[in-house]
Tab-separated table of C-alpha atoms in Angstrom:
chain	number	residue	atom	x	y	z
A	1351	UNK	CA	13.394	7.857	-3.315
A	1352	UNK	CA	12.107	5.066	-1.144
A	1353	UNK	CA	8.393	4.613	-0.696
A	1354	UNK	CA	7.173	2.277	2.152
A	1355	UNK	CA	3.629	0.550	1.367
A	1356	UNK	CA	1.691	-1.555	3.881
A	1357	UNK	CA	-1.691	-2.978	4.042
A	1358	UNK	CA	-4.359	-4.903	6.148
A	1359	UNK	CA	-2.816	-4.497	9.449
A	1360	UNK	CA	-6.215	-4.993	11.070
A	1361	UNK	CA	-5.539	-3.770	14.515
A	1362	UNK	CA	-1.896	-4.758	14.794
A	1363	UNK	CA	-0.397	-1.540	15.464
A	1364	UNK	CA	2.990	-3.116	16.634
A	1365	UNK	CA	3.488	-4.254	13.094
A	1366	UNK	CA	2.880	-0.781	11.636
A	1367	UNK	CA	5.180	0.680	14.204
A	1368	UNK	CA	8.003	-1.870	13.217
A	1369	UNK	CA	7.819	-1.096	9.670
A	1370	UNK	CA	8.250	2.728	10.489
A	1371	UNK	CA	11.229	1.738	12.710
A	1372	UNK	CA	12.846	-0.446	10.233
A	1373	UNK	CA	12.528	2.213	7.394
A	1374	UNK	CA	13.500	5.636	8.882
A	1375	UNK	CA	13.695	8.414	6.468
A	1376	UNK	CA	11.608	7.075	3.671
A	1377	UNK	CA	10.203	9.652	1.349
A	1378	UNK	CA	6.642	8.449	1.850
A	1379	UNK	CA	4.759	5.970	3.963
A	1380	UNK	CA	1.438	4.555	2.491
A	1381	UNK	CA	-1.162	2.252	4.246
A	1382	UNK	CA	-3.608	0.798	1.834
A	1383	UNK	CA	-6.550	0.249	4.025
A	1384	UNK	CA	-7.907	-2.056	6.702
A	1385	UNK	CA	-5.979	-0.562	9.439
A	1386	UNK	CA	-6.353	3.243	9.072
A	1387	UNK	CA	-6.520	3.689	12.924
A	1388	UNK	CA	-3.166	1.698	13.349
A	1389	UNK	CA	-1.325	3.836	10.699
A	1390	UNK	CA	-2.883	7.070	12.360
A	1391	UNK	CA	-1.502	6.146	15.796
A	1392	UNK	CA	2.022	5.423	14.151
A	1393	UNK	CA	1.782	8.925	12.752
A	1394	UNK	CA	1.642	10.173	16.291
A	1395	UNK	CA	5.076	8.548	17.149
A	1396	UNK	CA	6.529	9.643	13.673
A	1397	UNK	CA	5.007	13.020	13.036
A	1398	UNK	CA	7.774	14.147	10.624
A	1399	UNK	CA	7.070	11.171	8.254
A	1400	UNK	CA	5.333	12.112	5.137
A	1401	UNK	CA	2.094	9.879	5.148
A	1402	UNK	CA	-0.850	8.809	2.848
A	1403	UNK	CA	-3.534	6.412	3.456
A	1404	UNK	CA	-6.821	5.085	2.011
A	1405	UNK	CA	-9.912	3.581	3.461
A	1406	UNK	CA	-10.470	-0.244	3.284
A	1407	UNK	CA	-13.410	-2.157	3.303
A	1408	UNK	CA	-13.144	-2.813	7.118
A	1409	UNK	CA	-12.237	0.838	8.177
A	1410	UNK	CA	-15.734	1.617	9.289
A	1411	UNK	CA	-16.426	5.028	10.114
A	1412	UNK	CA	-13.118	6.447	8.649
A	1413	UNK	CA	-12.936	9.531	6.520
A	1414	UNK	CA	-9.928	8.457	4.376
A	1415	UNK	CA	-10.212	8.763	0.674
A	1416	UNK	CA	-10.912	5.350	-1.377
A	1417	UNK	CA	-7.842	6.022	-3.595
A	1418	UNK	CA	-5.095	8.374	-3.953
A	1419	UNK	CA	-2.713	9.440	-6.738
A	1420	UNK	CA	0.901	10.612	-5.975
A	1421	UNK	CA	3.664	11.990	-8.429
A	1422	UNK	CA	7.124	11.295	-7.150
A	1423	UNK	CA	10.256	12.020	-9.155
A	1424	UNK	CA	8.108	11.914	-12.381
A	1425	UNK	CA	6.452	8.579	-11.681
A	1426	UNK	CA	2.662	8.377	-10.827
A	1427	UNK	CA	1.593	5.980	-8.241
A	1428	UNK	CA	-2.099	5.095	-7.801
A	1429	UNK	CA	-3.062	3.603	-4.594
A	1430	UNK	CA	-6.208	2.065	-3.253
A	1431	UNK	CA	-7.319	-0.693	-1.053
A	1432	UNK	CA	-8.649	-2.744	-3.997
A	1433	UNK	CA	-12.160	-3.910	-2.927
A	1434	UNK	CA	-13.799	-1.250	-5.271
A	1435	UNK	CA	-11.864	-2.820	-8.173
A	1436	UNK	CA	-12.631	-6.363	-7.136
A	1437	UNK	CA	-8.984	-7.359	-7.057
A	1438	UNK	CA	-9.953	-10.754	-5.395
A	1439	UNK	CA	-11.450	-11.634	-8.853
A	1440	UNK	CA	-8.413	-10.452	-11.052
A	1441	UNK	CA	-6.428	-7.299	-11.623
A	1442	UNK	CA	-8.153	-6.188	-14.976
A	1443	UNK	CA	-10.338	-3.404	-13.250
A	1444	UNK	CA	-7.508	-2.071	-11.053
A	1445	UNK	CA	-5.185	-2.061	-14.227
A	1446	UNK	CA	-7.941	-0.168	-16.168
A	1447	UNK	CA	-8.211	2.479	-13.492
A	1448	UNK	CA	-4.361	2.818	-13.092
A	1449	UNK	CA	-4.040	3.304	-16.915
A	1450	UNK	CA	-6.954	5.959	-16.984
A	1451	UNK	CA	-4.844	7.835	-14.381
A	1452	UNK	CA	-1.577	7.429	-16.432
A	1453	UNK	CA	0.047	5.507	-13.465
A	1454	UNK	CA	3.308	3.936	-13.503
A	1455	UNK	CA	2.496	1.970	-10.322
A	1456	UNK	CA	-0.794	0.676	-8.897
A	1457	UNK	CA	-0.646	-0.245	-5.248
A	1458	UNK	CA	-3.423	-2.132	-3.656
A	1459	UNK	CA	-4.289	-4.516	-0.676
A	1460	UNK	CA	-7.522	-6.414	0.244
A	1461	UNK	CA	-6.260	-9.975	-0.779
A	1462	UNK	CA	-3.636	-10.498	1.894
A	1463	UNK	CA	-1.315	-11.855	-0.677
A	1464	UNK	CA	1.843	-10.259	-1.678
A	1465	UNK	CA	2.310	-9.875	-5.406
A	1466	UNK	CA	4.215	-7.786	-7.985
A	1467	UNK	CA	3.166	-7.966	-11.575
A	1468	UNK	CA	4.568	-5.977	-14.391
A	1469	UNK	CA	2.144	-5.398	-17.464
A	1470	UNK	CA	3.227	-3.355	-20.353
A	1471	UNK	CA	4.766	-0.389	-18.447
A	1472	UNK	CA	2.612	-0.707	-15.274
A	1473	UNK	CA	3.417	-2.262	-12.058
A	1474	UNK	CA	0.490	-3.846	-10.157
A	1475	UNK	CA	1.803	-4.346	-6.443
A	1476	UNK	CA	0.229	-5.567	-3.290
A	1477	UNK	CA	2.475	-5.623	-0.341
A	1478	UNK	CA	0.512	-8.395	1.511
A	1479	UNK	CA	-0.818	-8.200	4.889
A	1480	UNK	CA	0.955	-6.976	7.976
A	1481	UNK	CA	-1.446	-9.403	9.929
A	1482	UNK	CA	-0.196	-12.858	10.750
A	1483	UNK	CA	-2.077	-15.634	8.871
A	1484	UNK	CA	-1.816	-19.179	8.072
A	1485	UNK	CA	-1.777	-18.568	4.393
A	1486	UNK	CA	0.956	-15.975	4.114
A	1487	UNK	CA	3.655	-14.486	6.301
A	1488	UNK	CA	3.226	-10.694	7.216
A	1489	UNK	CA	5.092	-8.435	4.947
A	1490	UNK	CA	5.160	-4.888	3.295
A	1491	UNK	CA	6.661	-3.281	0.236
A	1492	UNK	CA	9.872	-1.011	-0.238
A	1493	UNK	CA	9.530	0.680	-3.555
A	1494	UNK	CA	12.605	2.637	-4.912
A	1495	UNK	CA	12.134	5.198	-7.649
A	1496	UNK	CA	15.531	5.578	-9.127
A	1497	UNK	CA	16.894	7.212	-12.285
A	1498	UNK	CA	17.096	3.606	-13.766
A	1499	UNK	CA	13.530	2.790	-12.968
A	1500	UNK	CA	11.266	1.464	-10.491
A	1501	UNK	CA	12.298	-1.258	-8.042
A	1502	UNK	CA	9.811	-3.002	-5.866
A	1503	UNK	CA	11.069	-5.214	-3.099
A	1504	UNK	CA	8.538	-7.264	-1.104
A	1505	UNK	CA	9.900	-7.640	2.412
A	1506	UNK	CA	8.755	-9.973	5.236
A	1507	UNK	CA	8.254	-8.545	8.816
């Protein structure tokens, strides 16, 4: 099954829409915060797409949860924006939270930098930001859960 994760769209609805259009039929689409409204609007265009989202530190007045946990094909996926676990200072707190939840994958945003780290059976993955910046090109994550294992692919948009 393919999971599409994106983060930090910060009002760039066109990029969120493009991710949906480039990945029809994914098993789940996840937005990791700071663009909850963009993701909600894309849901109106793709109403049959299974979607989950969390609130980021810039999603003022939103009611999305601060984290979520999915079990897909026997794998547990913990997802959050990351600010509560201070991911800009390192991944130790996020890793601890993911292990407490017995997760196989922890998805996070907030830093605007794409990264995929594997630590003793746990993937820690940031899809990067959908928003253009001087530091990093916009991107998202295609995460495949297969019988052979978990395959993360960071994609540019």
